[in-house]
mmCIF file of C-alpha atoms in Angstrom:
data_model
loop_
_atom_site.group_PDB
_atom_site.id
_atom_site.type_symbol
_atom_site.label_atom_id
_atom_site.label_comp_id
_atom_site.label_asym_id
_atom_site.label_seq_id
_atom_site.Cartn_x
_atom_site.Cartn_y
_atom_site.Cartn_z
ATOM 1 C CA MET A 1 90.140 47.089 122.275
ATOM 2 C CA ASN A 2 87.363 48.398 121.346
ATOM 3 C CA THR A 3 86.146 47.249 118.025
ATOM 4 C CA ARG A 4 83.467 49.206 116.091
ATOM 5 C CA GLY A 5 81.554 48.696 113.023
ATOM 6 C CA LEU A 6 81.923 44.743 113.052
ATOM 7 C CA ARG A 7 78.402 44.210 114.286
ATOM 8 C CA SER A 8 78.209 41.888 111.188
ATOM 9 C CA GLN A 9 80.548 39.784 112.326
ATOM 10 C CA LEU A 10 78.255 39.322 115.448
ATOM 11 C CA LYS A 11 76.209 36.147 114.493
ATOM 12 C CA ASP A 12 73.777 35.877 117.205
ATOM 13 C CA SER A 13 73.889 38.249 120.147
ATOM 14 C CA VAL A 14 73.482 36.936 123.571
ATOM 15 C CA PRO A 15 69.757 35.978 124.470
ATOM 16 C CA VAL A 16 67.769 38.034 126.743
ATOM 17 C CA THR A 17 66.397 36.470 130.110
ATOM 18 C CA GLY A 18 63.277 37.798 131.568
ATOM 19 C CA LEU A 19 63.764 41.124 132.999
ATOM 20 C CA GLY A 20 62.159 39.570 136.249
ATOM 21 C CA THR A 21 60.424 41.647 139.081
ATOM 22 C CA GLN A 22 61.802 41.626 142.825
ATOM 23 C CA ILE A 23 60.600 38.398 144.537
ATOM 24 C CA GLY A 24 59.395 39.640 148.234
ATOM 25 C CA ALA A 25 58.925 37.874 151.451
ATOM 26 C CA TYR A 26 57.338 34.409 151.313
ATOM 27 C CA GLY A 27 57.922 33.919 147.423
ATOM 28 C CA VAL A 28 55.237 36.540 146.423
ATOM 29 C CA GLN A 29 56.099 39.351 144.358
ATOM 30 C CA ASP A 30 57.032 42.485 146.452
ATOM 31 C CA THR A 31 54.127 45.025 145.716
ATOM 32 C CA LEU A 32 55.760 47.886 147.785
ATOM 33 C CA ARG A 33 59.210 48.416 145.866
ATOM 34 C CA SER A 34 58.222 47.117 142.481
ATOM 35 C CA GLY A 35 54.487 47.759 142.135
ATOM 36 C CA PHE A 36 51.972 45.487 140.285
ATOM 37 C CA SER A 37 52.858 42.923 138.558
ATOM 38 C CA SER A 38 52.134 42.685 134.812
ATOM 39 C CA VAL A 39 53.147 40.321 132.100
ATOM 40 C CA LYS A 40 54.033 43.525 130.064
ATOM 41 C CA ASN A 41 56.326 44.457 132.664
ATOM 42 C CA GLU A 42 58.583 41.363 132.637
ATOM 43 C CA LEU A 43 58.752 41.248 128.889
ATOM 44 C CA LEU A 44 59.281 44.703 127.864
ATOM 45 C CA PRO A 45 62.333 46.970 128.847
ATOM 46 C CA SER A 46 60.982 50.338 130.916
ATOM 47 C CA HIS A 47 63.939 52.350 129.968
ATOM 48 C CA ALA A 48 65.351 52.577 126.474
ATOM 49 C CA LEU A 49 69.059 51.670 127.453
ATOM 50 C CA GLU A 50 67.672 48.876 129.946
ATOM 51 C CA LEU A 51 68.848 45.834 127.320
ATOM 52 C CA SER A 52 71.735 47.541 126.018
ATOM 53 C CA GLU A 53 73.123 47.993 129.378
ATOM 54 C CA LYS A 54 72.414 44.341 130.918
ATOM 55 C CA ASN A 55 74.212 42.650 128.021
ATOM 56 C CA PHE A 56 76.830 45.271 127.124
ATOM 57 C CA GLN A 57 79.744 43.593 128.642
ATOM 58 C CA LEU A 58 78.643 40.283 126.839
ATOM 59 C CA ASN A 59 78.383 41.435 123.589
ATOM 60 C CA GLN A 60 81.620 43.290 123.606
ATOM 61 C CA ASP A 61 83.312 40.503 124.413
ATOM 62 C CA LYS A 62 81.507 38.222 121.863
ATOM 63 C CA MET A 63 82.137 40.980 119.361
ATOM 64 C CA ASN A 64 86.187 40.960 120.512
ATOM 65 C CA PHE A 65 86.317 37.583 120.392
ATOM 66 C CA SER A 66 84.933 37.075 117.042
ATOM 67 C CA THR A 67 87.045 39.524 115.367
ATOM 68 C CA LEU A 68 90.170 37.902 117.391
ATOM 69 C CA ARG A 69 89.148 34.766 115.969
ATOM 70 C CA ASN A 70 89.076 36.188 112.276
ATOM 71 C CA ILE A 71 92.502 37.763 112.799
ATOM 72 C CA GLN A 72 94.487 35.299 114.746
ATOM 73 C CA GLY A 73 92.664 32.183 114.698
ATOM 74 C CA LEU A 74 90.783 30.040 117.206
ATOM 75 C CA HIS A 75 93.674 29.534 119.505
ATOM 76 C CA ALA A 76 93.355 33.422 120.730
ATOM 77 C CA PRO A 77 89.805 33.802 122.067
ATOM 78 C CA LEU A 78 90.255 30.147 123.276
ATOM 79 C CA LYS A 79 93.402 30.889 125.357
ATOM 80 C CA LEU A 80 91.779 34.326 126.832
ATOM 81 C CA GLN A 81 88.588 32.510 127.713
ATOM 82 C CA MET A 82 90.427 30.149 129.696
ATOM 83 C CA GLU A 83 92.200 32.604 131.496
ATOM 84 C CA TYR A 84 88.850 34.606 131.947
ATOM 85 C CA ARG A 85 87.155 31.392 133.430
ATOM 86 C CA ALA A 86 90.084 30.592 135.598
ATOM 87 C CA ALA A 87 90.282 34.368 137.176
ATOM 88 C CA ARG A 88 86.742 34.330 137.400
ATOM 89 C CA GLN A 89 86.526 31.438 140.059
ATOM 90 C CA ILE A 90 88.678 33.340 142.256
ATOM 91 C CA GLN A 91 85.814 34.850 144.449
ATOM 92 C CA ARG A 92 84.204 34.724 147.924
ATOM 93 C CA LEU A 93 80.735 33.110 148.498
ATOM 94 C CA PRO A 94 78.184 34.795 147.150
ATOM 95 C CA PHE A 95 76.839 37.158 149.832
ATOM 96 C CA LEU A 96 80.181 38.414 150.644
ATOM 97 C CA GLN A 97 82.199 41.197 148.351
ATOM 98 C CA SER A 98 84.852 40.176 146.254
ATOM 99 C CA SER A 99 87.370 42.169 144.579
ATOM 100 C CA HIS A 100 87.587 40.408 141.242
ATOM 101 C CA LEU A 101 91.301 41.498 141.285
ATOM 102 C CA ALA A 102 92.428 38.826 138.654
ATOM 103 C CA LEU A 103 89.778 39.186 136.190
ATOM 104 C CA ASP A 104 89.763 43.082 136.263
ATOM 105 C CA THR A 105 93.522 42.838 135.740
ATOM 106 C CA LEU A 106 92.951 40.751 132.834
ATOM 107 C CA LYS A 107 90.009 42.808 131.102
ATOM 108 C CA GLY A 108 91.936 45.924 131.942
ATOM 109 C CA ASN A 109 89.154 47.072 134.264
ATOM 110 C CA ASP A 110 91.670 48.144 136.330
ATOM 111 C CA GLU A 111 93.078 50.941 134.443
ATOM 112 C CA SER A 112 89.611 52.759 133.634
ATOM 113 C CA ILE A 113 86.621 54.350 135.045
ATOM 114 C CA SER A 114 83.409 54.122 134.132
ATOM 115 C CA PHE A 115 79.950 54.251 135.717
ATOM 116 C CA GLU A 116 79.977 50.756 137.014
ATOM 117 C CA ASP A 117 82.631 51.653 139.377
ATOM 118 C CA ILE A 118 80.684 54.539 140.917
ATOM 119 C CA LEU A 119 77.156 53.957 140.486
ATOM 120 C CA ASN A 120 75.443 51.253 142.655
ATOM 121 C CA ASP A 121 78.516 50.050 144.173
ATOM 122 C CA PRO A 122 77.757 46.471 145.588
ATOM 123 C CA ALA A 123 79.713 47.073 148.813
ATOM 124 C CA GLN A 124 77.397 49.726 149.986
ATOM 125 C CA SER A 125 74.117 47.702 148.486
ATOM 126 C CA GLU A 126 70.977 48.471 150.621
ATOM 127 C CA MET A 127 69.540 44.831 150.340
ATOM 128 C CA MET A 128 70.767 42.059 152.174
ATOM 129 C CA GLY A 129 70.908 38.527 150.728
ATOM 130 C CA GLU A 130 70.153 35.817 152.996
ATOM 131 C CA PRO A 131 73.293 33.546 152.768
ATOM 132 C CA HIS A 132 71.944 30.222 152.636
ATOM 133 C CA ILE A 133 69.605 30.989 149.782
ATOM 134 C CA MET A 134 72.129 32.878 148.105
ATOM 135 C CA VAL A 135 74.657 29.946 148.036
ATOM 136 C CA GLU A 136 71.908 27.862 146.953
ATOM 137 C CA TYR A 137 71.059 29.741 144.052
ATOM 138 C CA LYS A 138 74.508 29.726 142.788
ATOM 139 C CA LEU A 139 75.015 26.308 143.124
ATOM 140 C CA GLY A 140 71.831 25.690 140.913
ATOM 141 C CA LEU A 141 70.092 23.676 143.982
ATOM 142 C CA MET A 142 67.235 26.200 144.052
ATOM 143 C CA MET B 1 59.832 42.149 158.987
ATOM 144 C CA ALA B 2 60.835 39.567 156.627
ATOM 145 C CA LEU B 3 63.725 40.631 154.203
ATOM 146 C CA PRO B 4 63.284 40.598 150.817
ATOM 147 C CA ASN B 5 65.083 37.838 148.781
ATOM 148 C CA VAL B 6 67.925 38.693 146.769
ATOM 149 C CA LEU B 7 68.966 35.912 144.589
ATOM 150 C CA GLU B 8 72.407 37.315 143.502
ATOM 151 C CA THR B 9 74.044 40.835 144.054
ATOM 152 C CA PRO B 10 72.551 43.565 141.660
ATOM 153 C CA PRO B 11 75.281 44.568 138.973
ATOM 154 C CA SER B 12 76.693 47.934 139.383
ATOM 155 C CA GLY B 13 76.278 50.911 137.064
ATOM 156 C CA PHE B 14 72.882 52.384 136.176
ATOM 157 C CA ASN B 15 69.902 50.629 138.025
ATOM 158 C CA PHE B 16 66.370 50.971 136.102
ATOM 159 C CA GLU B 17 64.276 49.864 138.971
ATOM 160 C CA ASN B 18 62.354 53.132 139.211
ATOM 161 C CA VAL B 19 61.316 53.746 135.936
ATOM 162 C CA PHE B 20 58.107 52.336 135.969
ATOM 163 C CA ARG B 21 56.934 53.824 139.251
ATOM 164 C CA ASN B 22 58.146 57.314 138.039
ATOM 165 C CA VAL B 23 55.792 56.887 134.841
ATOM 166 C CA ALA B 24 53.274 55.935 136.646
ATOM 167 C CA LEU B 25 53.577 58.741 139.318
ATOM 168 C CA GLU B 26 53.805 61.376 136.810
ATOM 169 C CA GLY B 27 50.220 60.181 135.602
ATOM 170 C CA LEU B 28 49.159 60.172 138.925
ATOM 171 C CA LEU B 29 49.921 63.286 140.743
ATOM 172 C CA GLU B 30 47.272 65.974 140.411
ATOM 173 C CA GLY B 31 45.813 64.132 137.241
ATOM 174 C CA GLY B 32 48.991 64.473 134.882
ATOM 175 C CA ARG B 33 49.475 68.462 135.754
ATOM 176 C CA THR B 34 52.289 68.043 138.047
ATOM 177 C CA LYS B 35 55.817 67.066 136.429
ATOM 178 C CA ALA B 36 58.658 65.507 137.948
ATOM 179 C CA PRO B 37 61.367 68.176 138.781
ATOM 180 C CA LYS B 38 63.457 68.957 135.603
ATOM 181 C CA PRO B 39 67.412 68.636 135.870
ATOM 182 C CA MET B 40 69.438 71.651 135.988
ATOM 183 C CA LYS B 41 70.524 72.423 132.590
ATOM 184 C CA THR B 42 73.553 75.075 131.938
ATOM 185 C CA GLY B 43 71.557 76.730 129.059
ATOM 186 C CA THR B 44 74.822 78.082 128.115
ATOM 187 C CA THR B 45 76.969 80.036 125.873
ATOM 188 C CA ILE B 46 80.256 78.482 125.498
ATOM 189 C CA ALA B 47 82.997 79.116 122.372
ATOM 190 C CA GLY B 48 86.363 77.878 121.722
ATOM 191 C CA VAL B 49 89.012 79.204 119.436
ATOM 192 C CA VAL B 50 92.360 77.624 118.184
ATOM 193 C CA CYS B 51 94.780 80.401 117.904
ATOM 194 C CA LYS B 52 98.668 80.435 117.126
ATOM 195 C CA ASP B 53 100.258 78.758 119.776
ATOM 196 C CA GLY B 54 97.126 77.360 121.612
ATOM 197 C CA VAL B 55 93.389 77.328 122.431
ATOM 198 C CA VAL B 56 91.146 79.509 124.066
ATOM 199 C CA LEU B 57 87.964 78.458 125.455
ATOM 200 C CA GLY B 58 85.221 80.823 127.170
ATOM 201 C CA ALA B 59 82.079 80.118 128.659
ATOM 202 C CA ASP B 60 79.178 82.385 130.425
ATOM 203 C CA THR B 61 78.680 81.468 134.181
ATOM 204 C CA ARG B 62 74.736 81.225 134.662
ATOM 205 C CA ALA B 63 72.989 77.587 135.184
ATOM 206 C CA THR B 64 69.044 77.457 134.536
ATOM 207 C CA SER B 65 66.500 75.364 136.093
ATOM 208 C CA SER B 66 63.596 75.763 133.870
ATOM 209 C CA GLU B 67 62.882 79.614 134.237
ATOM 210 C CA VAL B 68 64.663 80.271 137.299
ATOM 211 C CA VAL B 69 68.344 81.078 137.333
ATOM 212 C CA ALA B 70 69.486 78.290 139.803
ATOM 213 C CA ASP B 71 73.169 79.392 139.810
ATOM 214 C CA LYS B 72 75.121 82.551 139.090
ATOM 215 C CA MET B 73 78.451 81.629 139.188
ATOM 216 C CA CYS B 74 78.447 78.380 137.727
ATOM 217 C CA ALA B 75 81.802 76.730 136.901
ATOM 218 C CA LYS B 76 81.366 75.460 133.134
ATOM 219 C CA ILE B 77 85.325 75.291 132.140
ATOM 220 C CA HIS B 78 86.290 71.506 133.402
ATOM 221 C CA TYR B 79 89.878 70.754 134.146
ATOM 222 C CA ILE B 80 90.689 67.197 132.158
ATOM 223 C CA ALA B 81 94.604 67.290 132.111
ATOM 224 C CA PRO B 82 97.144 70.280 132.627
ATOM 225 C CA ASN B 83 96.849 70.380 128.988
ATOM 226 C CA ILE B 84 93.434 69.911 128.353
ATOM 227 C CA TYR B 85 90.053 71.980 129.320
ATOM 228 C CA CYS B 86 86.518 70.982 128.305
ATOM 229 C CA CYS B 87 83.505 73.564 128.397
ATOM 230 C CA GLY B 88 80.123 71.819 128.809
ATOM 231 C CA ALA B 89 76.629 72.877 127.849
ATOM 232 C CA GLY B 90 73.793 70.493 128.468
ATOM 233 C CA THR B 91 72.477 69.008 131.425
ATOM 234 C CA ALA B 92 74.878 70.303 134.438
ATOM 235 C CA ALA B 93 75.331 66.835 136.549
ATOM 236 C CA ASP B 94 75.930 65.198 133.395
ATOM 237 C CA THR B 95 78.538 67.520 131.897
ATOM 238 C CA GLU B 96 80.150 67.454 135.543
ATOM 239 C CA LYS B 97 80.096 63.751 135.975
ATOM 240 C CA THR B 98 81.477 62.801 132.432
ATOM 241 C CA THR B 99 84.218 65.279 132.616
ATOM 242 C CA ASP B 100 85.207 64.291 136.173
ATOM 243 C CA LEU B 101 85.525 60.466 134.994
ATOM 244 C CA LEU B 102 87.283 61.543 131.641
ATOM 245 C CA SER B 103 89.820 63.341 133.902
ATOM 246 C CA SER B 104 90.493 60.483 135.832
ATOM 247 C CA ASN B 105 90.612 57.810 132.894
ATOM 248 C CA LEU B 106 93.268 60.315 131.257
ATOM 249 C CA THR B 107 95.459 60.742 134.773
ATOM 250 C CA ILE B 108 95.157 57.070 135.304
ATOM 251 C CA PHE B 109 96.549 56.725 131.922
ATOM 252 C CA SER B 110 99.387 59.457 132.357
ATOM 253 C CA MET B 111 100.383 57.617 135.568
ATOM 254 C CA ASP B 112 100.758 54.191 134.112
ATOM 255 C CA SER B 113 102.363 55.283 130.764
ATOM 256 C CA GLY B 114 104.404 58.453 131.812
ATOM 257 C CA ARG B 115 103.030 60.589 129.220
ATOM 258 C CA ASN B 116 100.848 63.494 128.808
ATOM 259 C CA PRO B 117 97.464 62.813 127.275
ATOM 260 C CA ARG B 118 96.745 63.638 123.726
ATOM 261 C CA VAL B 119 93.383 65.607 123.051
ATOM 262 C CA VAL B 120 92.465 63.235 120.565
ATOM 263 C CA MET B 121 92.118 60.406 123.359
ATOM 264 C CA ALA B 122 90.078 62.319 125.342
ATOM 265 C CA ALA B 123 87.515 63.117 122.515
ATOM 266 C CA ASN B 124 87.822 59.211 121.877
ATOM 267 C CA ILE B 125 86.910 58.427 125.181
ATOM 268 C CA LEU B 126 84.076 60.945 125.305
ATOM 269 C CA GLN B 127 82.626 59.358 122.191
ATOM 270 C CA ASP B 128 82.676 55.548 123.094
ATOM 271 C CA MET B 129 81.129 56.818 126.711
ATOM 272 C CA LEU B 130 78.560 58.952 124.961
ATOM 273 C CA PHE B 131 77.651 56.994 122.381
ATOM 274 C CA ARG B 132 77.350 53.863 124.948
ATOM 275 C CA TYR B 133 74.256 55.664 126.544
ATOM 276 C CA ARG B 134 72.556 56.843 123.319
ATOM 277 C CA GLY B 135 72.237 60.259 123.785
ATOM 278 C CA GLN B 136 70.483 59.865 127.265
ATOM 279 C CA ILE B 137 73.583 61.714 129.139
ATOM 280 C CA GLY B 138 73.024 65.218 127.990
ATOM 281 C CA ALA B 139 76.195 66.471 127.581
ATOM 282 C CA HIS B 140 77.322 68.985 124.614
ATOM 283 C CA LEU B 141 80.686 69.444 125.276
ATOM 284 C CA ILE B 142 83.768 71.752 123.554
ATOM 285 C CA LEU B 143 87.341 69.905 124.131
ATOM 286 C CA GLY B 144 90.361 71.637 123.646
ATOM 287 C CA GLY B 145 93.951 71.491 124.619
ATOM 288 C CA VAL B 146 97.337 71.513 123.451
ATOM 289 C CA ASP B 147 99.682 68.381 122.902
ATOM 290 C CA CYS B 148 102.586 67.375 121.415
ATOM 291 C CA THR B 149 100.910 67.058 118.071
ATOM 292 C CA GLY B 150 99.569 70.783 118.206
ATOM 293 C CA SER B 151 96.771 72.647 119.238
ATOM 294 C CA HIS B 152 93.083 70.986 118.752
ATOM 295 C CA LEU B 153 89.738 71.667 119.282
ATOM 296 C CA TYR B 154 86.742 69.090 119.399
ATOM 297 C CA THR B 155 83.146 69.305 119.870
ATOM 298 C CA VAL B 156 81.349 66.396 121.327
ATOM 299 C CA GLY B 157 77.692 65.875 120.992
ATOM 300 C CA PRO B 158 75.488 63.957 123.225
ATOM 301 C CA TYR B 159 75.068 60.948 121.157
ATOM 302 C CA GLY B 160 78.748 60.798 120.657
ATOM 303 C CA ASP B 161 79.728 62.573 117.029
ATOM 304 C CA ILE B 162 82.777 64.592 117.346
ATOM 305 C CA ASP B 163 83.816 67.228 114.866
ATOM 306 C CA LYS B 164 87.454 68.889 114.743
ATOM 307 C CA VAL B 165 87.064 72.737 113.991
ATOM 308 C CA THR B 166 89.142 75.775 114.160
ATOM 309 C CA TYR B 167 86.381 77.866 116.078
ATOM 310 C CA LEU B 168 83.277 76.683 117.382
ATOM 311 C CA ALA B 169 80.439 77.685 119.750
ATOM 312 C CA MET B 170 77.431 75.699 121.536
ATOM 313 C CA GLY B 171 74.833 75.869 123.819
ATOM 314 C CA SER B 172 71.617 78.187 123.730
ATOM 315 C CA GLY B 173 73.507 81.206 122.633
ATOM 316 C CA ASP B 174 75.570 79.458 120.161
ATOM 317 C CA LEU B 175 74.170 81.193 117.098
ATOM 318 C CA ALA B 176 74.708 84.868 118.744
ATOM 319 C CA ALA B 177 78.394 83.749 119.547
ATOM 320 C CA LEU B 178 79.015 81.862 116.320
ATOM 321 C CA GLY B 179 77.960 85.186 114.465
ATOM 322 C CA ILE B 180 80.708 87.455 116.115
ATOM 323 C CA LEU B 181 83.199 84.319 115.361
ATOM 324 C CA GLU B 182 82.259 83.845 111.735
ATOM 325 C CA ASP B 183 82.907 87.319 110.991
ATOM 326 C CA ARG B 184 86.338 87.831 112.872
ATOM 327 C CA PHE B 185 87.812 84.555 112.850
ATOM 328 C CA LYS B 186 91.427 84.623 111.222
ATOM 329 C CA PRO B 187 93.622 81.628 111.109
ATOM 330 C CA ASN B 188 96.754 81.761 113.527
ATOM 331 C CA MET B 189 95.768 84.761 115.673
ATOM 332 C CA GLU B 190 97.768 85.937 118.462
ATOM 333 C CA LEU B 191 96.766 84.888 122.141
ATOM 334 C CA GLU B 192 95.323 88.290 123.171
ATOM 335 C CA GLU B 193 93.512 88.954 120.172
ATOM 336 C CA ALA B 194 91.736 85.207 120.633
ATOM 337 C CA LYS B 195 90.837 86.034 124.109
ATOM 338 C CA GLU B 196 89.325 89.027 122.685
ATOM 339 C CA LEU B 197 87.280 87.492 120.097
ATOM 340 C CA VAL B 198 85.925 84.729 122.705
ATOM 341 C CA ARG B 199 84.909 87.157 125.250
ATOM 342 C CA ASP B 200 83.244 89.536 122.555
ATOM 343 C CA ALA B 201 81.630 86.203 121.329
ATOM 344 C CA ILE B 202 80.538 85.112 124.631
ATOM 345 C CA HIS B 203 79.222 88.677 125.187
ATOM 346 C CA SER B 204 76.842 88.350 122.313
ATOM 347 C CA GLY B 205 75.545 84.998 123.280
ATOM 348 C CA ILE B 206 74.504 86.661 126.725
ATOM 349 C CA MET B 207 72.964 89.386 125.222
ATOM 350 C CA SER B 208 70.915 87.777 122.833
ATOM 351 C CA ASP B 209 69.980 84.507 125.047
ATOM 352 C CA LEU B 210 67.887 84.207 128.274
ATOM 353 C CA GLY B 211 69.746 81.249 129.175
ATOM 354 C CA SER B 212 73.231 82.885 129.205
ATOM 355 C CA GLY B 213 74.508 85.513 131.687
ATOM 356 C CA ASN B 214 76.225 86.777 134.697
ATOM 357 C CA ASN B 215 79.690 86.804 133.863
ATOM 358 C CA ILE B 216 82.274 85.512 131.425
ATOM 359 C CA ASP B 217 85.024 82.429 132.171
ATOM 360 C CA ILE B 218 88.176 82.849 129.674
ATOM 361 C CA CYS B 219 90.472 79.877 129.609
ATOM 362 C CA PRO B 220 93.755 80.009 127.364
ATOM 363 C CA THR B 221 95.668 76.779 127.090
ATOM 364 C CA ARG B 222 99.030 77.531 125.788
ATOM 365 C CA SER B 223 101.747 75.341 124.515
ATOM 366 C CA GLN B 224 104.494 74.489 126.960
ATOM 367 C CA SER B 225 107.139 75.969 124.643
ATOM 368 C CA LEU B 226 106.579 79.507 125.435
ATOM 369 C CA LYS B 227 107.951 80.816 128.442
ATOM 370 C CA THR B 228 105.289 81.581 131.031
ATOM 371 C CA ARG B 229 105.410 82.198 134.744
ATOM 372 C CA GLY B 230 104.241 79.592 137.018
ATOM 373 C CA LYS B 231 101.003 77.499 135.520
ATOM 374 C CA TYR B 232 100.472 78.076 131.671
ATOM 375 C CA THR B 233 96.796 77.776 132.008
ATOM 376 C CA SER B 234 94.247 79.627 134.002
ATOM 377 C CA ILE B 235 91.192 80.865 134.172
ATOM 378 C CA ILE B 236 90.513 84.227 133.955
ATOM 379 C CA LEU B 237 87.044 85.748 135.145
ATOM 380 C CA VAL B 238 85.427 88.840 133.491
ATOM 381 C CA GLN B 239 82.976 90.086 135.150
ATOM 382 C CA HIS B 240 80.036 92.304 133.734
ATOM 383 C CA LEU B 241 77.401 94.249 135.507
ATOM 384 C CA PHE B 242 74.724 92.700 135.047
#
């Protein structure tokens, strides 16, 4: 459901984390791929859409849940979020490609095609993640 | 060579990694005099008219890239659904991709629900999609079709604004085409009369605008109740000796 015009319900937007640079080999910034590092690059978005696209899904969800809470009460978003959490856990290890089938079905993404499905497909990503590092990052050990 | 460490898979969708690099490159190449290559625009005249039992859409066939004609037989009338067609002006790639996505979404919907899509659904999907990207997707579209509620003609701008009208022209040649439409449009015209009107409107757009030319494509969309032979929509090509 697309609930427009209800931004006033949004108490606080999702906080923005830093637009980090690529970490290259040996933990130093990868100058070849992302240019010289500067504090400005990390704090300010380079493109008008970068921030809004980064948090688009999160903001939409927040808005929808807040509307649902106002209309139907607290139980509605609680039950939905519980299902989302359960479905989100069905995935492979981070360096492998998982289909997110249950999560997509719950969110309704299996019935629509948008730019997320065409561009930058993770199955055809040019970067390879190191399995150990990725699992350690995911478990919070890094 | 040490592999770059990626901590988590990059999110799908648009990737903004090269924006800084591009801006820096433009400044560096020959002291800022060389510009990056411009995307191909359709520099167009497109028009649409609602007639008695359907909608007639028309478009020219020239695509320009700055001052050069990039494509002489560019197809600007895109198929969305058997009963809905869309003309696109603006950046050629953007109109193609957006209408493709729209068509796929409507196909999924009709397979799911077993119903023909309505024009208002197409207009709403486009509006959501284009507003999300705040006009960065340069697609000026004329959406026209016939569904169970009647014949409809919508215009969708790049920022997601829509307008529901009975006759319409867009693109760089729209002022000339609109002049002809304003003069001769009557509500509830016959199909042949409407086709002639759209053809003359595109013709005047071609004559008065450098960005339009070559040929005229006309696409009449008729309601299903009329008995027609074979398919009830077809794109007719009217050729001019340019």
